[in-house]
Phi, psi and omega in degrees: 000129181263144177257139179225157171237132180240124174242127180239144176252113186263146177306125183289348180283348179288140175280173184300321181295315180294323179293320178294322176296319177297316179299315178294323178296316178297313180297322178295318179294316180296325181297341179287333181229005181195194178228150175263115181276324184209143181222115184234133174267111181280351177089186182273132180224150175288144178263153178290332178211159183289136175238118183052043178066021176249134179256000176219165179203160178258123183261137172234138181233127181234138172257128189236157172226139176203148177254356180284139182291325183258024181301313182294321179297315178297316181294319178299319178300316179295314183292326182298326183268354181284116185286338184279350181264138174272317180209164174210156178216127177243126177231148176272128182254159183288322182215000000 
């Protein structure tokens, strides 16, 4: 079983309800091929430079586990088409 960490930068213009729906949608999608071990809202932070005309963003951090070989590829495909995300980063963690 492989461990991953996913950090997403969400559009700061989203209200709390829309952000929570996005979070539940991500957890639901990840649940089809893996598990979410931890889910932390890092809050709103200023960006070093503007991304899509936004100078701040809402960060979400998830720790994931999956045994599927193409898990990252599937997740990347899903994240790439999500309009509410400004950026995302997936890294494989040791534990």
